[in-house]
Short mmCIF file of C-alpha atoms and ligand atoms in Angstrom, two decimals:
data_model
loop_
_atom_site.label_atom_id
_atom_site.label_comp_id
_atom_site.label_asym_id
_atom_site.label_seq_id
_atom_site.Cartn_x
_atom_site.Cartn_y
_atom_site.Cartn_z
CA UNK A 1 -26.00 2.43 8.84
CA UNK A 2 -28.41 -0.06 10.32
CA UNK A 3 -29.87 -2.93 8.47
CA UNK A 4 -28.74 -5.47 5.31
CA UNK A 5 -27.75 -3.75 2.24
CA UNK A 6 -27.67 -5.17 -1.16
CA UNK A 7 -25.80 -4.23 -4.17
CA UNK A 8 -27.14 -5.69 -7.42
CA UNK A 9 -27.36 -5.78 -11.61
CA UNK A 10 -23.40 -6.36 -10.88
CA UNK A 11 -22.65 -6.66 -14.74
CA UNK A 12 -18.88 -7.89 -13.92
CA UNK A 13 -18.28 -8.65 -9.85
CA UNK A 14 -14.39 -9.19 -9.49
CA UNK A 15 -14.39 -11.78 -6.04
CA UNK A 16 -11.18 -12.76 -5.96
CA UNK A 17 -12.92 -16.03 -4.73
CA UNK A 18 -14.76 -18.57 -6.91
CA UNK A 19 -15.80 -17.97 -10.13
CA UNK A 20 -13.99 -17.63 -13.47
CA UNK A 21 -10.42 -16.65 -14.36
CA UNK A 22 -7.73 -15.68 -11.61
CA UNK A 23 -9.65 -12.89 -10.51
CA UNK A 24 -12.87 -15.20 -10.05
CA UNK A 25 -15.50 -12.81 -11.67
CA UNK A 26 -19.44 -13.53 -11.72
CA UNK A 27 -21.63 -11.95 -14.22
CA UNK A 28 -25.40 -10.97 -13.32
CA UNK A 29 -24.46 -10.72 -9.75
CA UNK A 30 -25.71 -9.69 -6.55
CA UNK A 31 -24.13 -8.71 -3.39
CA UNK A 32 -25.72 -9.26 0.73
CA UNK A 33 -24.15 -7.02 3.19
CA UNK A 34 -24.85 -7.10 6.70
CA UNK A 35 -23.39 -5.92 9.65
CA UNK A 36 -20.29 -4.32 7.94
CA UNK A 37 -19.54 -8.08 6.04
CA UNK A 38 -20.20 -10.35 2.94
CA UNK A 39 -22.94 -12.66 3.82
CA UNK A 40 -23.97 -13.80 0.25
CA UNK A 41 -22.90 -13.49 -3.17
CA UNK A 42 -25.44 -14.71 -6.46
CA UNK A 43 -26.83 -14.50 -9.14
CA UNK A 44 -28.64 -10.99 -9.08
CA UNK A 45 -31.86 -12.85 -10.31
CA UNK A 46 -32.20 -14.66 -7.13
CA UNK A 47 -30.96 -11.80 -4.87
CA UNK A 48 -32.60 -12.01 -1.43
CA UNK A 49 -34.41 -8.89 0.15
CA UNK A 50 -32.74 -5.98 1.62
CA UNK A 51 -33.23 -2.83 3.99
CA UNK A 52 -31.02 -0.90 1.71
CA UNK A 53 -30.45 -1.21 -1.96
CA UNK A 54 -27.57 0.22 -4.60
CA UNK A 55 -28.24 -1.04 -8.08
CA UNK A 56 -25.00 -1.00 -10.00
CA UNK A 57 -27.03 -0.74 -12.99
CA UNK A 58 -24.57 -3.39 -15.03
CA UNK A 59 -21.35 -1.67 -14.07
CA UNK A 60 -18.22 -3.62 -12.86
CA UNK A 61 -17.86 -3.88 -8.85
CA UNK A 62 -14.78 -5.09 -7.37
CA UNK A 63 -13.23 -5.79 -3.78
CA UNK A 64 -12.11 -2.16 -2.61
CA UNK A 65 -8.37 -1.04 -3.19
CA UNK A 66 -5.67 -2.73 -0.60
CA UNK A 67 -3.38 0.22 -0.09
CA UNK A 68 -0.29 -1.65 1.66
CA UNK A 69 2.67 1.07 1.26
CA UNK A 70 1.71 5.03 2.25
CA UNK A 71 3.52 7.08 4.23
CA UNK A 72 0.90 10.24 4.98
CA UNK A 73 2.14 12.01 8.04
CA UNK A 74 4.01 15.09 6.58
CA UNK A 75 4.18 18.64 6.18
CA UNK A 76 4.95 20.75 2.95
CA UNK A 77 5.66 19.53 -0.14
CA UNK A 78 8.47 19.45 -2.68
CA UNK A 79 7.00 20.38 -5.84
CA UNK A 80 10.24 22.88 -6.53
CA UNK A 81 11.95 19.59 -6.10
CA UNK A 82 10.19 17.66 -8.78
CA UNK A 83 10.20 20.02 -11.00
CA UNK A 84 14.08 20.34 -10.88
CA UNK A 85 14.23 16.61 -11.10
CA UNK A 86 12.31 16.63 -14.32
CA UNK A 87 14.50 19.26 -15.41
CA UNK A 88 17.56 16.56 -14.93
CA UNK A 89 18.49 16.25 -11.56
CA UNK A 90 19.23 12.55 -10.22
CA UNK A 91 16.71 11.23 -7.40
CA UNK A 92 18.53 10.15 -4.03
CA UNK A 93 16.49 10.08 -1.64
CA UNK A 94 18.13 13.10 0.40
CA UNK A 95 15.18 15.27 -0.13
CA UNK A 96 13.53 12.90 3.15
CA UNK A 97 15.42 15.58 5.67
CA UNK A 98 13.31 18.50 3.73
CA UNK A 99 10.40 17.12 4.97
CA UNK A 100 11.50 16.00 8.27
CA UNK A 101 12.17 19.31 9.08
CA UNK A 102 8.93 20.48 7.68
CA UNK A 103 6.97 17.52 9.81
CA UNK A 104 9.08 18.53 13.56
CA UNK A 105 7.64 22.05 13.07
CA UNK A 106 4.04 21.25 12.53
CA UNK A 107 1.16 21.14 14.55
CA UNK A 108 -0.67 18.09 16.11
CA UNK A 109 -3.67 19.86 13.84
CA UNK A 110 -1.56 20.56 11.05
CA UNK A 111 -0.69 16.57 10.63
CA UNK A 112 -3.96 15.47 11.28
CA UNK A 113 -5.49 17.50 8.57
CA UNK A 114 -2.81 16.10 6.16
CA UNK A 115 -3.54 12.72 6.97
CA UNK A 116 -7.39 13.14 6.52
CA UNK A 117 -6.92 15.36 3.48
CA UNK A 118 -5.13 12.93 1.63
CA UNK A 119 -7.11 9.12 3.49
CA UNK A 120 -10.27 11.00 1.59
CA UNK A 121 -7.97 11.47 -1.40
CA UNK A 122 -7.74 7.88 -1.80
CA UNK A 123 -11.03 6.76 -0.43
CA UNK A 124 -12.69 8.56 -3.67
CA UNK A 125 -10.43 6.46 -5.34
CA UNK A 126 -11.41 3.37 -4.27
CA UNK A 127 -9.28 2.66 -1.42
CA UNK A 128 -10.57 0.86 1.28
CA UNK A 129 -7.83 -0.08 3.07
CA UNK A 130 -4.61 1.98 3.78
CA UNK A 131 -1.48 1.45 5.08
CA UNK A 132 0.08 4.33 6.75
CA UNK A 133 3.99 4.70 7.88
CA UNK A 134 5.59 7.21 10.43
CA UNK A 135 9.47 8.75 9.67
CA UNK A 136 9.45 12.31 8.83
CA UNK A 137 10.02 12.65 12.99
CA UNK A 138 12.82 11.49 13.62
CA UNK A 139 12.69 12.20 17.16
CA UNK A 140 11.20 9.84 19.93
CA UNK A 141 8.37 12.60 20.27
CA UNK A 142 7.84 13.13 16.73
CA UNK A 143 7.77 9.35 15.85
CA UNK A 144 5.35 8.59 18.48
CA UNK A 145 2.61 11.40 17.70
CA UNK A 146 3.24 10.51 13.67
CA UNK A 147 2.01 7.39 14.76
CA UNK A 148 -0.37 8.12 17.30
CA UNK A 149 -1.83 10.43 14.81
CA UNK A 150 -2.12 7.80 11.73
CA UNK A 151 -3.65 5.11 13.99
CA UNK A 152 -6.62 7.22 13.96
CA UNK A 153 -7.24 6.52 10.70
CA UNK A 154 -6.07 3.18 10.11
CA UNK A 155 -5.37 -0.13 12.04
CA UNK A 156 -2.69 -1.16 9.31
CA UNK A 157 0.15 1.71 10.73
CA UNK A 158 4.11 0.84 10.48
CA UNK A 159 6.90 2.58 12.62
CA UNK A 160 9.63 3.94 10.10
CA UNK A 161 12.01 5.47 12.50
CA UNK A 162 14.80 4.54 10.24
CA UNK A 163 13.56 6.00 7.29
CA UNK A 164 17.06 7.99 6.89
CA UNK A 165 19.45 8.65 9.85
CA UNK A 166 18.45 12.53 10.69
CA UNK A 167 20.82 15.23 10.15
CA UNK A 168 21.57 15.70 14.11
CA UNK A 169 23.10 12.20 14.31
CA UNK A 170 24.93 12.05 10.81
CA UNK A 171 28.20 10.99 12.34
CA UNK A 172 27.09 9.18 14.49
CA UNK A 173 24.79 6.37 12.84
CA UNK A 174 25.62 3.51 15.35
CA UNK A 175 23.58 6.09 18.20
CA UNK A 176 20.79 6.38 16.00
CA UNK A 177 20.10 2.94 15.70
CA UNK A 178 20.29 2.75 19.32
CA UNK A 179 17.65 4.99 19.84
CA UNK A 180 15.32 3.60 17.25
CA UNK A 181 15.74 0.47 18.95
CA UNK A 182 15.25 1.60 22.39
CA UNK A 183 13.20 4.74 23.55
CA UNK A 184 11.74 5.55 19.75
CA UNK A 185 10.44 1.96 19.50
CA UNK A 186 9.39 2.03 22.93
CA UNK A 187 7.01 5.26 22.37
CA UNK A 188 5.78 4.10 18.38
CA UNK A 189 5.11 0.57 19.55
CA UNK A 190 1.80 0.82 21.14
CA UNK A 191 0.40 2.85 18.20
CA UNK A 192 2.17 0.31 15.33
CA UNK A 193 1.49 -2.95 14.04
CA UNK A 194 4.63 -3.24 11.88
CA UNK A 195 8.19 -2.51 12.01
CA UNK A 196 9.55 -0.83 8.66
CA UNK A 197 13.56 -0.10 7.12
CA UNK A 198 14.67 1.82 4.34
CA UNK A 199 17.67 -0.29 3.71
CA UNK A 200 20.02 1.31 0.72
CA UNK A 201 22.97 2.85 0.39
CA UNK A 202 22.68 6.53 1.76
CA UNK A 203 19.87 5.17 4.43
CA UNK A 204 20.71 2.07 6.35
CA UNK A 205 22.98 -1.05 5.44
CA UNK A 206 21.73 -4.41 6.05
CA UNK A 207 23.50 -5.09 9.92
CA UNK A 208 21.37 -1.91 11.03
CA UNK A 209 18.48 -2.86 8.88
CA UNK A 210 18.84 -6.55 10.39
CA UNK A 211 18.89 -4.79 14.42
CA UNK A 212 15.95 -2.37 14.09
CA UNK A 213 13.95 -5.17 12.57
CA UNK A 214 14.88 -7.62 14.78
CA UNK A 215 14.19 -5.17 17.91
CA UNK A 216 10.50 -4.55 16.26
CA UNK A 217 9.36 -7.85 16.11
CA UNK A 218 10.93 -8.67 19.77
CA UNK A 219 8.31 -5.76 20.87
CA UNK A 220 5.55 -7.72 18.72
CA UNK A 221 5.62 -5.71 15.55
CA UNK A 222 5.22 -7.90 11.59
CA UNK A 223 7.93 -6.61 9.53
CA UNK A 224 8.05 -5.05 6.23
CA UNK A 225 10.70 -3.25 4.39
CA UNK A 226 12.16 -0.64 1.47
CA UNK A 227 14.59 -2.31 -0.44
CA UNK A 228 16.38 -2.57 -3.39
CA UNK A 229 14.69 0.53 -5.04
CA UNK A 230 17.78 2.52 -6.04
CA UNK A 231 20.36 -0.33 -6.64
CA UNK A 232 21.02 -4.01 -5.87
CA UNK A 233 21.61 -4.82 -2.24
CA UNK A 234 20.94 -7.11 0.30
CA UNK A 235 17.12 -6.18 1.25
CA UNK A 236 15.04 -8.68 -0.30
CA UNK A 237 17.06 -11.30 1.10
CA UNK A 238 16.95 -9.93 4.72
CA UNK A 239 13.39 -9.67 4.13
CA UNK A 240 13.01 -13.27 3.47
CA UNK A 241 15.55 -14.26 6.11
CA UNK A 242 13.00 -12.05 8.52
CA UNK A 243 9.66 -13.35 7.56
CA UNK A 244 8.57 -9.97 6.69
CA UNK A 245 5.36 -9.96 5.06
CA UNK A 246 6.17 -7.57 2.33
CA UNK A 247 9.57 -6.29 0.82
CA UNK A 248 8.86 -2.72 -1.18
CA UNK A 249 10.12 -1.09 -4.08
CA UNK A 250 11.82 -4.55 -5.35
CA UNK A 251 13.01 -2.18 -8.81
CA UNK A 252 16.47 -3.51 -8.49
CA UNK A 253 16.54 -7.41 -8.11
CA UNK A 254 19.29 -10.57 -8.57
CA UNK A 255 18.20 -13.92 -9.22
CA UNK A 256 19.11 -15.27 -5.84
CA UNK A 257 16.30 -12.45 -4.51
CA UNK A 258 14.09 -13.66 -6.95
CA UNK A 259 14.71 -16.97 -6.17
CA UNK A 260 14.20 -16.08 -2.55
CA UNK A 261 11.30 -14.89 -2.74
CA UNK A 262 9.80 -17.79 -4.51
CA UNK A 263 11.36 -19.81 -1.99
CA UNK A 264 9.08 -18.65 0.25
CA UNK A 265 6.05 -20.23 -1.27
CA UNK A 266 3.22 -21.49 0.72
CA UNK A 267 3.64 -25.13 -1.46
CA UNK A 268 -0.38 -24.78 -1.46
CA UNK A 269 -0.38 -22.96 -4.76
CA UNK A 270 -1.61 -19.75 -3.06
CA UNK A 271 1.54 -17.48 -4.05
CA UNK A 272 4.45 -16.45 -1.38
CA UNK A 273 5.03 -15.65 2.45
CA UNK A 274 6.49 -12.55 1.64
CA UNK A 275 5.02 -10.52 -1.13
CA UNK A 276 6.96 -8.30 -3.44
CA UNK A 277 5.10 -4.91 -3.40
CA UNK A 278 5.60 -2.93 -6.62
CA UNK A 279 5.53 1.19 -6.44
CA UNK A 280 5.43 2.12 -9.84
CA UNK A 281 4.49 6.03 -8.75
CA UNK A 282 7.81 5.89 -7.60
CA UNK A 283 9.68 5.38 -10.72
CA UNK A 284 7.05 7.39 -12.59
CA UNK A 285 7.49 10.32 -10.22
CA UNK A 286 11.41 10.11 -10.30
CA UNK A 287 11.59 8.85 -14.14
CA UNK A 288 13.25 5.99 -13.42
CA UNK A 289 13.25 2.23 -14.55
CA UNK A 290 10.06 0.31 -13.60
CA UNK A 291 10.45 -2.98 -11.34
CA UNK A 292 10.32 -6.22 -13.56
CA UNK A 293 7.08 -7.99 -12.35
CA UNK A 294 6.72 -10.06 -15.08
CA UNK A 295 9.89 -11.55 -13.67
CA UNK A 296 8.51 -11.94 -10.35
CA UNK A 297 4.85 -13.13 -11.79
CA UNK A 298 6.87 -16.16 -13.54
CA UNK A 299 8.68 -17.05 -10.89
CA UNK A 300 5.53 -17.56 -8.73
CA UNK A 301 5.96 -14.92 -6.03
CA UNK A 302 2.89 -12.66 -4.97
CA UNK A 303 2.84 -9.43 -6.00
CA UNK A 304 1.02 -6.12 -4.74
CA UNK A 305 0.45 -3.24 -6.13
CA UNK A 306 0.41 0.23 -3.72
CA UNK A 307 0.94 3.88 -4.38
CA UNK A 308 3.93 5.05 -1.80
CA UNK A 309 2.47 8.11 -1.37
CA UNK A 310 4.90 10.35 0.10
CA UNK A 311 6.05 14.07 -0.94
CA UNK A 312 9.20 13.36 -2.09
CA UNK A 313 8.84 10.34 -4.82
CA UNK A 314 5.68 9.65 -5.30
CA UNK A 315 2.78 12.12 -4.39
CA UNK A 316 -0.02 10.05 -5.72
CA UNK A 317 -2.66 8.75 -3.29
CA UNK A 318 -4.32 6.74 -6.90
CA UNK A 319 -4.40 2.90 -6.74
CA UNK A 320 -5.69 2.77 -10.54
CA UNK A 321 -3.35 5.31 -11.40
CA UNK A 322 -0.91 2.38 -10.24
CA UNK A 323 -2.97 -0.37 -12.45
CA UNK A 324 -2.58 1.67 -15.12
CA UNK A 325 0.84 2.19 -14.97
CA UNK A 326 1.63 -1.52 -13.97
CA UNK A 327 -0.51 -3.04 -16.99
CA UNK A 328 1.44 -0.18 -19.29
CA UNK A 329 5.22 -0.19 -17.96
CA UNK A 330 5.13 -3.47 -16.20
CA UNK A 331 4.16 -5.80 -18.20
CA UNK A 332 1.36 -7.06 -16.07
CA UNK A 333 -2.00 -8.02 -17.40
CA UNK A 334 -5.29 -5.85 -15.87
CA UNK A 335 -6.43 -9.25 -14.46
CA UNK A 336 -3.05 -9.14 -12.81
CA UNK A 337 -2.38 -5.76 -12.07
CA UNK A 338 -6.43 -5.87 -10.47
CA UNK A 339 -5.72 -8.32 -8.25
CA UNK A 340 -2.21 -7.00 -6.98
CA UNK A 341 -4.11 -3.83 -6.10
CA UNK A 342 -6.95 -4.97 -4.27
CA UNK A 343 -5.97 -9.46 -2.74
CA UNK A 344 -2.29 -8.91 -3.34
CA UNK A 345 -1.96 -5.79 -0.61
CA UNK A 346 -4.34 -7.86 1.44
CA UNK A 347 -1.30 -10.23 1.36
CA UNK A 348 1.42 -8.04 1.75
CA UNK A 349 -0.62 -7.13 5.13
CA UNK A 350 -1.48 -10.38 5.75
CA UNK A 351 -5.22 -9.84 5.81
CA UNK A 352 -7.59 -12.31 4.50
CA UNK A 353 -10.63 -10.75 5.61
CA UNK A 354 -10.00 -7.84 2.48
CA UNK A 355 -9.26 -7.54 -1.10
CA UNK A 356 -11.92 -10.56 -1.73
CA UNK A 357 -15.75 -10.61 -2.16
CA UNK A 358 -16.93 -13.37 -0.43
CA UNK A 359 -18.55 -14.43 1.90
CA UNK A 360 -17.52 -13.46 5.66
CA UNK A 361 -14.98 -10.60 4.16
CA UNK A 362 -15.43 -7.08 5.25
CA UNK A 363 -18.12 -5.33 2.79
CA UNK A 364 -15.56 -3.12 1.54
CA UNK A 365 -16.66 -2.28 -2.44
CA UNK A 366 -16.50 -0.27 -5.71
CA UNK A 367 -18.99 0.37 -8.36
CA UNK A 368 -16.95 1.37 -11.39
CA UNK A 369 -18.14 3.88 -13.93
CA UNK A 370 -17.55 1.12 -16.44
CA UNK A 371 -18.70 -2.32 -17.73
CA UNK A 372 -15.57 -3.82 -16.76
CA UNK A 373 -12.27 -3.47 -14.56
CA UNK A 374 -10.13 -3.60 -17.55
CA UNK A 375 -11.15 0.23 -17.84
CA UNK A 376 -9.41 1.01 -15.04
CA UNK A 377 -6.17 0.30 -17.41
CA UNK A 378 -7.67 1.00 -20.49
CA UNK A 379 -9.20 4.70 -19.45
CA UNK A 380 -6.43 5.98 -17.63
CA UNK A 381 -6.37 9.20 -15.48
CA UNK A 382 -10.33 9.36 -15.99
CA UNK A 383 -12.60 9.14 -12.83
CA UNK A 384 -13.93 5.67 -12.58
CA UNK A 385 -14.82 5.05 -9.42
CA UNK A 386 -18.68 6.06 -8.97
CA UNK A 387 -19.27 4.64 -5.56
CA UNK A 388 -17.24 2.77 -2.19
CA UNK A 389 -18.77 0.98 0.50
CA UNK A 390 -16.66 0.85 2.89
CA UNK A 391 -17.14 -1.78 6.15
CA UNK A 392 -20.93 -1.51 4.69
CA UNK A 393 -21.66 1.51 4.39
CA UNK A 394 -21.70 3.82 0.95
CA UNK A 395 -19.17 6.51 1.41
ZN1 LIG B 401 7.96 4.19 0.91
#
């Protein structure tokens, strides 16, 4: 689209920026777009001309959802193996090698189509921004078209080679590291931005956790991790000790974690180096106990929000699905819950340019069906999201 759009009658704008309460909201408001960014933000009265126009008609409009934690390059699903887990049967994570093998018989076209099914999925849900892992290859070949194929679709893409050791090298765990750190990262690294572990017990212990991640960001990747979703362990901690920008899951924590975490505070009052990122789908999907982010919220660390999306334990592609859930079982206010979803994943990705409504950001929006965000908690499951504009342009 060609020209300077304008979005106004905002009745509730959520910034993120200036304006009142943590998630800086302006009333009566008015938003300039040009060239794909933020170039003003005012008072609708004063609103300057525009060569396109969307009037929100008094509706809420907030930054578009930061999805930092997805992992959308997979074949079949396991809906036989929800069902028998909400029939009784204990989630452990085992169910990954289902789906590997699944993934390593698919087409190029067959991933692709996956990908893009489920990237529109979310889009009509307000997400603007997605995060998208590899590791249902497994193989150097597999890992390197996962990734080739997600970075199509998004710039934010994460190498998760050792997402669980694969069943062809279960004796032999030291070998698999080896080639995750050499030929696999080799092949994923030109299509990857970030270097991703699932480190727990039945995955990969913190020594071969510490290795991959350490060859990743030698080859120029961020880091980010899974940990300390199924039990205590030493994750979080390696996180911190890493600089990653985001440790995931964060359901079972210490207070030396927590307290690791905070340590990693910017001192400027603008929240933690390394964000927590909560999955509630997760624990809703395999009826387990939520993350304590009240916990984390009072101990000052930044928290995101983001859905997991994966087959296996969480097959929801629905970032207010996730408010909902976080304001409900979390203990997190909407004003909190809003902002972990849309400037908290910005964090965990260590964007600044998203997840905000101000000036010089990427125009990345949503018009809400509603006079306020705290609908997106308050009217669960029901389709609020009327419009995104995405990089500028209405989707
Ligand atoms: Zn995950």
């Amino acid at each position: 689209m060609s020209g300077s759009l304008l979005v106004d009658n905002i009745g509730e704008l959520v910034t993120n920026g200036a304006g009142e309460g943590p998630l800086g909201i302006r009333r009566k408001a008015a938003v300039l777009v040009e060239e794909g960014r933020v170039v003003w933000v005012g008072p609708s009265a004063y609103a300057p001309a525009a060569d396109h126009h969307v009037d929100a008609g008094g509706a809420a409009v907030l930054p578009g959802f930061v999805d930092s934690h997805a992992h959308l390059v997979f074949a079949g699903d396991r809906a036989a193996e929800f069902a028998a887990r909400m029939a009784g049967q204990p989630y452990t994570g085992g169910g990954i090698r289902t789906t590997v093998g699944a993934t390593r018989a698919a087409t190029d076209e067959e991933l692709r189509a996956t990908v893009r099914r489920l990237r529109g999925e979310a889009l009509r849900q307000g997400t603007t921004t997605m995060e998208i892992k590899s590791g249902y290859g497994l193989t150097v070949a597999d890992e390197a078209r996962s990734l080739r194929i997600a970075a199509e679709t998004s710039t934010e893409t994460t190498f998760l080679g050792a997402h669980v050791v694969p069943a062809e090298y279960a004796d032999r765990p030291d070998d698999y590291v080896g080639l995750v750190c050499g030929p696999m990262l080799a092949a994923a690294a030109p299509y990857a931005k970030w270097i991703d572990v699932f480190c727990e017990r039945g995955a990969f212990d913190v020594d071969h956790a510490r290795a991959i991640l350490a060859c990743g960001q030698a080859a120029g990747l961020g880091v980010r991790l899974h940990a300390n979703q199924l039990g205590p362990g030493p994750g979080v901690q390696l996180g911190v000790e890493l600089d990653a920008a985001s440790v995931d899951h964060c359901t079972h924590l210490s207070d030396a974690d927590v307290a690791a975490l905070a340590d990693t505070a910017h001192g400027d009052g603008s929240g933690t180096r390394t964000v927590a990122t909560l999955l509630p789908g997760a624990e809703f999907s395999t009826r387990s106990p939520y993350p304590d982010a009240r916990r984390l919220l009072d101990a000052g660390v930044t928290v995101a929000l983001a859905t997991d999306c994966n087959p296996g334990s969480s097959y929801t592609s629905s970032m207010p699905f996730c408010v909902a859930l976080a304001v409900r079982e979390m203990r997190m206010t909407p004003a909190e819950a809003v902002w972990a979803a849309t400037a908290g994943g910005a964090r965990a990705l260590r964007r600044d340019d998203i997840g905000v409504v101000t000036p010089g950001a990427r125009a990345d929006l949503v018009v809400l069906d509603a006079p306020s965000y705290l609908h997106l908690a308050y009217r669960p499951g029901v389709p609020l999201i009327r419009q995104v504009i995405r990089n500028g342009v209405p989707q």
